[in-house]
Tab-separated table of C-alpha atoms in Angstrom:
chain	number	residue	atom	x	y	z
A	56	MET	CA	-0.176	-0.110	-0.169
A	57	LYS	CA	2.547	2.282	0.739
A	58	ARG	CA	4.597	1.533	-2.265
A	59	PHE	CA	1.288	2.218	-4.244
A	60	CYS	CA	0.954	5.563	-2.477
A	61	LEU	CA	4.213	6.861	-2.877
A	62	SER	CA	3.921	5.663	-6.824
A	63	LEU	CA	0.636	7.558	-7.013
A	64	VAL	CA	2.371	11.040	-5.718
A	65	VAL	CA	5.155	10.489	-8.127
A	66	VAL	CA	2.971	9.710	-11.194
A	67	THR	CA	0.594	12.871	-10.163
A	68	LEU	CA	3.869	14.886	-9.988
A	69	LEU	CA	5.219	13.837	-12.946
A	70	ALA	CA	1.842	14.630	-14.742
A	71	GLY	CA	1.519	17.789	-13.202
A	72	ILE	CA	4.855	19.073	-14.264
A	73	GLY	CA	4.012	17.600	-17.937
A	74	MET	CA	0.525	19.521	-18.200
A	75	GLY	CA	2.858	22.589	-17.273
A	76	LEU	CA	5.435	22.413	-19.429
A	77	GLU	CA	2.580	21.510	-22.348
A	78	LEU	CA	0.893	24.774	-21.038
A	79	GLN	CA	3.843	26.906	-21.313
A	80	ALA	CA	4.217	25.579	-24.861
A	81	GLN	CA	0.996	26.244	-25.918
A	82	THR	CA	1.119	29.740	-24.469
A	83	GLN	CA	4.437	30.414	-26.335
A	84	ASN	CA	3.075	28.818	-29.571
A	85	GLN	CA	-0.252	31.308	-29.164
A	86	ALA	CA	1.914	34.341	-28.297
A	87	SER	CA	4.193	33.924	-31.216
A	88	ALA	CA	0.961	33.347	-33.809
A	89	PRO	CA	3.133	34.880	-36.852
A	90	ALA	CA	4.295	31.825	-39.368
A	91	ARG	CA	7.361	34.083	-39.899
A	92	SER	CA	10.314	34.899	-37.314
A	93	ARG	CA	12.704	37.514	-37.175
A	94	SER	CA	14.921	35.515	-38.221
A	95	ASP	CA	12.831	34.775	-41.050
A	96	GLU	CA	13.164	38.198	-42.152
A	97	MET	CA	16.836	38.632	-41.522
A	98	LEU	CA	17.470	35.808	-43.445
A	99	ASP	CA	15.106	37.060	-46.394
A	100	ARG	CA	17.336	40.861	-46.331
A	101	TRP	CA	20.437	39.032	-46.591
A	102	ASN	CA	19.603	36.700	-49.343
A	103	ASP	CA	18.024	39.572	-51.097
A	104	ILE	CA	20.867	41.942	-51.537
A	105	GLY	CA	23.285	38.812	-51.424
A	106	ASN	CA	21.882	37.393	-54.570
A	107	LYS	CA	21.306	40.536	-56.247
A	108	LEU	CA	25.157	40.936	-55.717
A	109	ILE	CA	26.038	37.732	-57.077
A	110	ALA	CA	23.830	38.175	-60.013
A	111	MET	CA	25.806	41.052	-60.509
A	112	ALA	CA	29.030	39.355	-60.106
A	113	LYS	CA	28.340	36.908	-62.793
A	114	ASP	CA	26.839	38.923	-65.285
A	115	PHE	CA	29.387	41.941	-65.732
A	116	PRO	CA	31.624	41.344	-68.353
A	117	GLU	CA	34.790	40.374	-66.819
A	118	ASP	CA	36.769	42.118	-69.091
A	119	LYS	CA	35.296	45.139	-67.333
A	120	TYR	CA	35.506	44.131	-64.064
A	121	ASP	CA	38.700	46.619	-63.204
A	122	PHE	CA	36.345	49.494	-64.358
A	123	LYS	CA	35.494	52.168	-61.980
A	124	LEU	CA	33.850	56.016	-62.773
A	125	GLN	CA	36.767	58.114	-60.652
A	126	LYS	CA	40.355	57.186	-59.507
A	127	ASP	CA	39.600	57.465	-56.079
A	128	GLN	CA	37.133	54.829	-55.694
A	129	ARG	CA	37.041	51.020	-55.945
A	130	SER	CA	36.561	49.010	-59.401
A	131	PHE	CA	33.639	47.105	-60.130
A	132	ALA	CA	35.323	43.602	-58.740
A	133	GLN	CA	36.707	45.738	-55.430
A	134	ASN	CA	33.150	46.886	-54.984
A	135	LEU	CA	32.419	43.203	-54.851
A	136	LEU	CA	35.227	41.597	-52.781
A	137	HIS	CA	35.191	44.458	-50.306
A	138	ALA	CA	31.135	44.231	-49.863
A	139	ALA	CA	31.822	40.121	-49.298
A	140	ALA	CA	34.860	40.733	-47.321
A	141	LEU	CA	33.255	42.738	-44.936
A	142	ASP	CA	30.152	39.893	-44.614
A	143	PHE	CA	32.962	37.329	-43.864
A	144	VAL	CA	34.792	39.991	-41.051
A	145	LEU	CA	31.273	40.196	-39.689
A	146	ILE	CA	30.070	36.679	-39.726
A	147	ARG	CA	33.319	35.071	-38.363
A	148	ARG	CA	32.579	37.824	-35.102
A	149	ILE	CA	29.009	36.686	-34.773
A	150	SER	CA	29.929	32.972	-35.366
A	151	GLY	CA	32.998	32.265	-33.485
A	152	THR	CA	34.723	30.999	-36.374
A	153	SER	CA	36.552	31.402	-39.297
A	154	VAL	CA	34.435	30.858	-42.357
A	155	GLY	CA	35.948	31.522	-45.448
A	156	PRO	CA	38.616	32.059	-47.314
A	157	ASP	CA	41.953	33.802	-45.883
A	158	PHE	CA	41.876	37.242	-47.457
A	159	GLY	CA	44.425	39.029	-45.388
A	160	GLU	CA	43.923	41.592	-42.416
A	161	GLY	CA	40.716	44.345	-43.379
A	162	ASP	CA	38.124	44.469	-45.410
A	163	ASN	CA	39.487	45.196	-48.845
A	164	PRO	CA	41.104	42.109	-50.485
A	165	THR	CA	43.298	42.418	-53.327
A	166	ARG	CA	42.476	41.430	-57.006
A	167	ASP	CA	45.851	39.093	-56.442
A	168	GLN	CA	43.727	37.172	-54.394
A	169	PHE	CA	40.903	36.694	-56.641
A	170	LYS	CA	42.477	37.205	-60.147
A	171	THR	CA	39.153	36.026	-62.502
A	172	ARG	CA	35.237	36.696	-62.423
A	173	ALA	CA	34.888	33.076	-61.106
A	174	ASP	CA	37.338	33.711	-58.344
A	175	VAL	CA	35.276	36.922	-57.498
A	176	VAL	CA	31.825	35.314	-57.716
A	177	LYS	CA	32.833	32.098	-55.508
A	178	PHE	CA	33.844	34.563	-52.974
A	179	VAL	CA	30.799	36.757	-52.891
A	180	GLU	CA	28.538	33.247	-53.223
A	181	GLU	CA	30.444	31.575	-50.244
A	182	ALA	CA	29.592	34.875	-48.345
A	183	VAL	CA	26.052	34.876	-48.472
A	184	ALA	CA	26.073	31.280	-48.089
A	185	ASP	CA	27.555	30.931	-45.001
A	186	GLY	CA	26.155	34.324	-43.649
A	187	ALA	CA	22.684	32.498	-44.363
A	188	LYS	CA	23.791	29.490	-42.705
A	189	VAL	CA	24.666	31.282	-39.493
A	190	ILE	CA	21.239	33.296	-39.434
A	191	GLN	CA	19.326	29.978	-39.681
A	192	GLN	CA	21.162	27.923	-37.523
A	193	GLN	CA	21.276	30.853	-34.512
A	194	GLY	CA	17.598	31.380	-35.178
A	195	ASP	CA	16.302	34.642	-32.978
A	196	ALA	CA	17.803	34.260	-29.794
A	197	GLY	CA	21.031	34.685	-32.116
A	198	LEU	CA	20.030	38.019	-32.733
A	199	ASP	CA	19.585	39.485	-29.355
A	200	LYS	CA	23.251	37.858	-28.626
A	201	THR	CA	25.951	40.062	-28.655
A	202	SER	CA	29.407	39.993	-30.273
A	203	LYS	CA	32.438	42.255	-30.996
A	204	PHE	CA	31.659	45.098	-33.392
A	205	PHE	CA	33.965	47.813	-34.818
A	206	GLY	CA	36.451	49.115	-32.538
A	207	ASN	CA	35.993	46.247	-30.118
A	208	ARG	CA	32.487	47.668	-28.793
A	209	LEU	CA	29.430	44.836	-28.326
A	210	ALA	CA	26.860	45.213	-30.337
A	211	HIS	CA	23.790	42.879	-30.969
A	212	ASN	CA	23.967	40.374	-33.908
A	213	SER	CA	20.893	41.879	-35.221
A	214	THR	CA	22.531	45.357	-35.932
A	215	MET	CA	25.877	43.519	-37.329
A	216	TRP	CA	23.553	41.525	-39.893
A	217	THR	CA	21.743	44.973	-40.639
A	218	PHE	CA	24.894	46.858	-40.862
A	219	ALA	CA	26.103	43.932	-43.266
A	220	ILE	CA	22.793	44.143	-45.338
A	221	GLU	CA	22.911	47.895	-45.838
A	222	HIS	CA	26.441	47.922	-46.445
A	223	SER	CA	25.730	45.712	-49.516
A	224	GLY	CA	23.029	48.006	-50.419
A	225	GLU	CA	24.753	50.897	-50.660
A	226	HIS	CA	27.838	49.378	-52.976
A	227	TYR	CA	25.002	47.796	-54.723
A	228	GLY	CA	23.493	50.948	-55.928
A	229	GLN	CA	27.186	52.062	-56.945
A	230	LEU	CA	27.314	49.315	-59.248
A	231	VAL	CA	24.047	50.140	-60.552
A	232	VAL	CA	26.061	53.033	-61.801
A	233	TYR	CA	28.752	51.405	-62.856
A	234	TYR	CA	26.157	49.063	-64.870
A	235	ARG	CA	25.115	51.983	-66.788
A	236	ALA	CA	28.181	53.644	-67.493
A	237	ASN	CA	28.865	50.746	-69.709
A	238	ASN	CA	25.682	50.687	-71.482
A	239	LEU	CA	24.172	47.864	-69.213
A	240	VAL	CA	21.222	47.215	-67.590
A	241	PRO	CA	21.300	45.879	-64.116
A	242	PRO	CA	20.243	42.144	-63.941
A	243	ALA	CA	17.186	43.209	-61.242
A	244	SER	CA	16.330	46.096	-63.935
A	245	ARG	CA	15.857	43.470	-66.845
A	246	ARG	CA	11.716	43.315	-65.956
B	274	MET	CA	10.984	-0.739	-3.242
B	275	LYS	CA	12.632	-0.362	-6.504
B	276	GLN	CA	10.162	0.708	-8.406
B	277	ILE	CA	9.852	3.786	-5.517
B	278	ARG	CA	13.624	4.237	-6.329
B	279	LEU	CA	13.032	4.411	-9.815
B	280	PHE	CA	10.354	6.902	-9.809
B	281	SER	CA	12.127	8.809	-7.675
B	282	SER	CA	14.778	9.013	-9.887
B	283	MET	CA	12.548	9.673	-13.047
B	284	ALA	CA	11.221	12.579	-10.711
B	285	VAL	CA	14.438	14.453	-9.904
B	286	ILE	CA	15.522	14.103	-13.703
B	287	VAL	CA	11.725	15.722	-14.857
B	288	PHE	CA	12.308	18.160	-11.906
B	289	SER	CA	15.885	19.079	-13.123
B	290	ALA	CA	14.488	19.122	-16.748
B	291	ALA	CA	11.603	21.363	-15.897
B	292	GLY	CA	13.717	23.537	-13.740
B	293	PHE	CA	16.153	24.324	-16.494
B	294	VAL	CA	12.797	24.712	-19.135
B	295	LEU	CA	11.360	27.087	-16.678
B	296	GLY	CA	14.508	28.739	-15.348
B	297	GLN	CA	15.483	29.631	-19.322
B	298	GLY	CA	11.740	31.312	-19.850
B	299	ALA	CA	12.264	32.984	-16.761
B	300	ILE	CA	15.773	34.389	-16.593
B	301	PRO	CA	16.474	36.120	-20.176
B	302	ALA	CA	19.220	33.606	-21.804
B	303	ILE	CA	21.110	36.643	-22.404
B	304	ALA	CA	21.287	37.489	-18.950
B	305	GLN	CA	22.948	34.124	-18.008
B	306	GLN	CA	25.846	34.924	-20.493
B	307	GLY	CA	26.349	38.290	-19.253
B	308	GLN	CA	25.407	39.959	-22.398
B	309	GLN	CA	23.473	43.314	-22.753
B	310	ALA	CA	19.698	43.520	-23.086
B	311	PRO	CA	18.675	43.692	-26.775
B	312	PRO	CA	17.061	46.991	-27.874
B	313	THR	CA	13.647	47.088	-28.080
B	314	ILE	CA	12.338	46.098	-32.055
B	315	ALA	CA	10.966	49.804	-31.978
B	316	ALA	CA	14.283	51.219	-30.942
B	317	ALA	CA	16.591	49.146	-33.113
B	318	MET	CA	14.170	50.180	-36.321
B	319	ASP	CA	14.289	53.670	-35.231
B	320	ARG	CA	18.224	53.461	-35.160
B	321	GLU	CA	18.405	51.756	-38.745
B	322	ILE	CA	16.249	54.603	-39.893
B	323	ALA	CA	18.424	57.298	-38.097
B	324	THR	CA	21.557	55.849	-40.189
B	325	VAL	CA	20.310	55.800	-43.612
B	326	GLU	CA	19.006	59.567	-42.959
B	327	LYS	CA	21.604	60.904	-42.140
B	328	GLU	CA	23.715	59.585	-44.775
B	329	VAL	CA	21.298	60.357	-47.706
B	330	VAL	CA	20.462	64.020	-46.302
B	331	ASP	CA	24.153	64.994	-45.659
B	332	ALA	CA	24.855	63.854	-49.200
B	333	ALA	CA	21.598	65.374	-50.587
B	334	GLN	CA	22.596	68.559	-48.635
B	335	ALA	CA	26.275	68.071	-49.878
B	336	MET	CA	25.107	68.719	-54.093
B	337	PRO	CA	24.926	72.283	-54.974
B	338	GLU	CA	21.804	73.792	-55.767
B	339	GLY	CA	23.067	74.393	-59.313
B	340	LYS	CA	23.847	70.855	-59.892
B	341	PHE	CA	20.640	69.233	-57.993
B	342	ASN	CA	19.381	67.980	-61.476
B	343	PHE	CA	22.182	66.699	-62.599
B	344	SER	CA	22.357	63.482	-64.771
B	345	PRO	CA	25.055	61.120	-65.696
B	346	GLU	CA	23.366	61.438	-69.049
B	347	ALA	CA	24.489	64.986	-69.315
B	348	ILE	CA	28.196	64.011	-69.193
B	349	ASN	CA	28.271	61.940	-72.458
B	350	LEU	CA	30.409	59.189	-70.883
B	351	GLN	CA	32.185	57.385	-73.549
B	352	GLY	CA	30.055	53.989	-74.004
B	353	SER	CA	27.343	54.647	-71.327
B	354	ASP	CA	23.801	54.716	-71.608
B	355	TYR	CA	21.988	56.781	-68.690
B	356	LYS	CA	19.098	57.781	-70.899
B	357	GLY	CA	16.154	58.440	-68.635
B	358	VAL	CA	18.054	57.658	-65.569
B	359	ARG	CA	16.925	59.444	-62.545
B	360	THR	CA	18.978	62.600	-61.809
B	361	PHE	CA	20.233	63.562	-58.478
B	362	ALA	CA	17.021	65.439	-57.454
B	363	LEU	CA	14.486	62.360	-58.513
B	364	GLN	CA	16.869	59.912	-56.693
B	365	VAL	CA	16.079	62.184	-53.515
B	366	ARG	CA	12.269	62.241	-54.192
B	367	HIS	CA	12.193	58.616	-55.009
B	368	ILE	CA	13.761	57.660	-51.922
B	369	ALA	CA	11.288	60.029	-49.938
B	370	ALA	CA	8.517	59.104	-51.784
B	371	SER	CA	9.049	55.203	-51.437
B	372	ASN	CA	9.285	56.132	-47.493
B	373	TYR	CA	5.929	57.497	-47.674
B	374	ILE	CA	4.250	55.185	-49.287
B	375	LEU	CA	6.264	51.733	-47.050
B	376	TRP	CA	5.966	53.679	-43.591
B	377	SER	CA	2.796	55.380	-43.858
B	378	GLN	CA	1.365	51.706	-43.998
B	379	LEU	CA	2.298	51.430	-40.353
B	380	THR	CA	1.367	54.749	-38.831
B	381	GLY	CA	-2.109	55.158	-40.751
B	382	ASP	CA	-1.185	58.597	-42.003
B	383	LYS	CA	-3.157	59.903	-45.408
B	384	PHE	CA	-0.904	61.856	-47.490
B	385	PRO	CA	-1.661	63.315	-51.191
B	386	GLN	CA	-1.527	60.387	-53.988
B	387	ASP	CA	1.377	62.090	-55.197
B	388	TYR	CA	3.622	61.657	-51.889
B	389	LEU	CA	3.525	57.940	-52.673
B	390	GLY	CA	5.800	55.738	-54.548
B	391	GLY	CA	7.519	57.177	-57.824
B	392	ASN	CA	8.953	60.354	-57.690
B	393	GLY	CA	6.798	62.391	-55.206
B	394	PRO	CA	5.128	65.608	-56.113
B	395	GLU	CA	6.150	67.509	-59.342
B	396	ASN	CA	5.876	70.800	-57.972
B	397	LEU	CA	9.093	70.365	-55.984
B	398	LYS	CA	11.625	72.094	-57.709
B	399	THR	CA	14.006	73.715	-55.336
B	400	LYS	CA	16.647	71.951	-53.219
B	401	ALA	CA	15.258	73.126	-50.236
B	402	GLU	CA	11.841	71.722	-51.453
B	403	ILE	CA	13.093	68.488	-52.317
B	404	VAL	CA	15.525	68.637	-48.714
B	405	LYS	CA	12.102	69.409	-46.801
B	406	PHE	CA	10.370	66.509	-48.482
B	407	LEU	CA	13.163	63.634	-47.816
B	408	LYS	CA	13.717	65.169	-44.046
B	409	ASP	CA	9.607	64.590	-43.622
B	410	SER	CA	9.365	61.097	-44.978
B	411	PHE	CA	12.097	60.244	-42.469
B	412	ALA	CA	10.131	61.703	-39.880
B	413	LEU	CA	7.616	59.219	-40.857
B	414	GLY	CA	9.708	56.532	-40.684
B	415	HIS	CA	10.610	57.388	-36.797
B	416	LYS	CA	6.731	57.785	-36.283
B	417	ALA	CA	6.376	54.120	-37.801
B	418	ALA	CA	9.460	52.529	-35.987
B	419	ALA	CA	7.618	53.554	-32.758
B	420	THR	CA	4.671	51.571	-33.662
B	421	LEU	CA	6.661	48.527	-33.923
B	422	THR	CA	6.299	45.946	-30.780
B	423	PRO	CA	7.080	42.239	-30.637
B	424	GLU	CA	3.474	41.301	-30.769
B	425	ASN	CA	3.095	43.347	-34.286
B	426	MET	CA	5.911	43.164	-35.982
B	427	LEU	CA	5.349	40.117	-37.967
B	428	GLN	CA	1.928	40.941	-38.622
B	429	SER	CA	0.919	42.758	-41.967
B	430	PRO	CA	-1.145	46.276	-41.633
B	431	ALA	CA	-4.437	46.174	-43.542
B	432	SER	CA	-3.139	47.826	-46.440
B	433	SER	CA	-0.053	45.121	-47.361
B	434	LYS	CA	0.712	41.276	-47.266
B	435	SER	CA	4.360	42.398	-45.905
B	436	THR	CA	4.856	42.008	-42.362
B	437	ARG	CA	5.305	45.527	-40.478
B	438	LEU	CA	8.920	44.842	-39.725
B	439	HIS	CA	9.548	44.033	-43.455
B	440	LEU	CA	7.928	47.299	-44.425
B	441	VAL	CA	10.481	49.075	-42.293
B	442	THR	CA	13.796	47.494	-43.351
B	443	PHE	CA	12.755	47.272	-47.184
B	444	GLY	CA	12.207	51.091	-46.651
B	445	VAL	CA	16.217	51.109	-45.083
B	446	ALA	CA	17.317	49.090	-47.509
B	447	HIS	CA	15.894	50.879	-50.609
B	448	ALA	CA	17.201	54.341	-49.169
B	449	PHE	CA	20.867	52.487	-49.027
B	450	ASN	CA	20.370	51.153	-52.751
B	451	HIS	CA	19.645	54.669	-54.167
B	452	TYR	CA	22.135	56.314	-51.488
B	453	GLY	CA	24.646	54.116	-53.186
B	454	GLN	CA	23.370	55.896	-56.905
B	455	MET	CA	23.494	59.272	-54.968
B	456	VAL	CA	27.378	58.475	-54.044
B	457	GLU	CA	28.391	57.878	-57.686
B	458	TYR	CA	26.760	61.153	-58.783
B	459	LEU	CA	28.272	63.035	-56.312
B	460	ARG	CA	31.890	61.828	-57.497
B	461	MET	CA	30.964	62.730	-60.927
B	462	ASN	CA	30.575	66.018	-59.616
B	463	GLY	CA	33.838	66.058	-58.220
B	464	ILE	CA	32.178	66.158	-54.404
B	465	VAL	CA	33.636	63.209	-51.954
B	466	PRO	CA	30.285	62.028	-50.394
B	467	PRO	CA	30.053	63.518	-46.671
B	468	ALA	CA	30.264	60.119	-45.084
B	469	THR	CA	33.649	59.261	-46.892
B	470	ALA	CA	35.064	63.107	-46.067
B	471	ASN	CA	34.346	63.097	-42.459
B	472	ARG	CA	35.843	59.456	-42.288
B	473	LYS	CA	39.114	61.002	-43.721
B	474	GLN	CA	39.321	63.647	-41.374
């Protein structure tokens, strides 16, 4: 009898805990009713601008890769390399890994390291794919964690992803002008 | 007795697991890691808007009034085709008009139809008028950001299929894209963009 009573108490407690956990999960599900998450939105933004840069990298004639409008600015290829390199710098800080190829210090790889269009395309594709992977792996919780940003100050990962996306957007805009300077229409505008 | 021990052991395991799960919910994971609390979504988006606002407004201010209607078409760059592209003034008006159409969906403000999308009102001619239109559109952006909450950010306003968060972030991304073009227009006129000039000082 004693054994039965003790068993009953334990089973009741287990059932209670189970129900409590289930209720908590239900409440969380109800509170997070939207099908999409913050990390889904971030991933969309990341892929949107990343794929635009990849499309340009693949499309722009290789013999014009060193084109620039003014002498004091980056060439077409250098813009792409810079945007992707900055992505890698931030992805590495956020993920705590050393993903991507070695491109030296800073975020301005030289053409010596990426001589051909195929080399540049691969570099940009890897940056976009690696960033997407980290955003997916870390999910919403990862966005609220902090990592070392510029000047070694801590910033939330959401801020760092956003910075990288906006930085790519700015360079994309510059490359749009490079396209037209060469009598070419940017891929995204060919509709 | 053996059964009791088994149940007891299970209970300890489940209690520990429950405590771990409940503890994670009660104490933010960030605090456990000794990291700073994240900003609210409204504050984070407000900062994004402020960032692009500074870049775009400074760039607009940097273009002299006499060159505000500059188009790369005018310089006849060999091998180029800039026919029909937006002038500098139209880039600025387009950013502002896009801001209005995207962000008014969060605030519910009503604006004249020519504010929304496209290149904005045709009657805006001077640099001062266009820059004011731009600044006012960013003021609307700050108002829109303030409406964002964790509960509503992934929901769509009645007027759109996009989420509120997307409407805000797309406005920022769109402005950065056109800012990149404005930068090139400035350089075509021998003007170093303020963001670059300030960095060099």
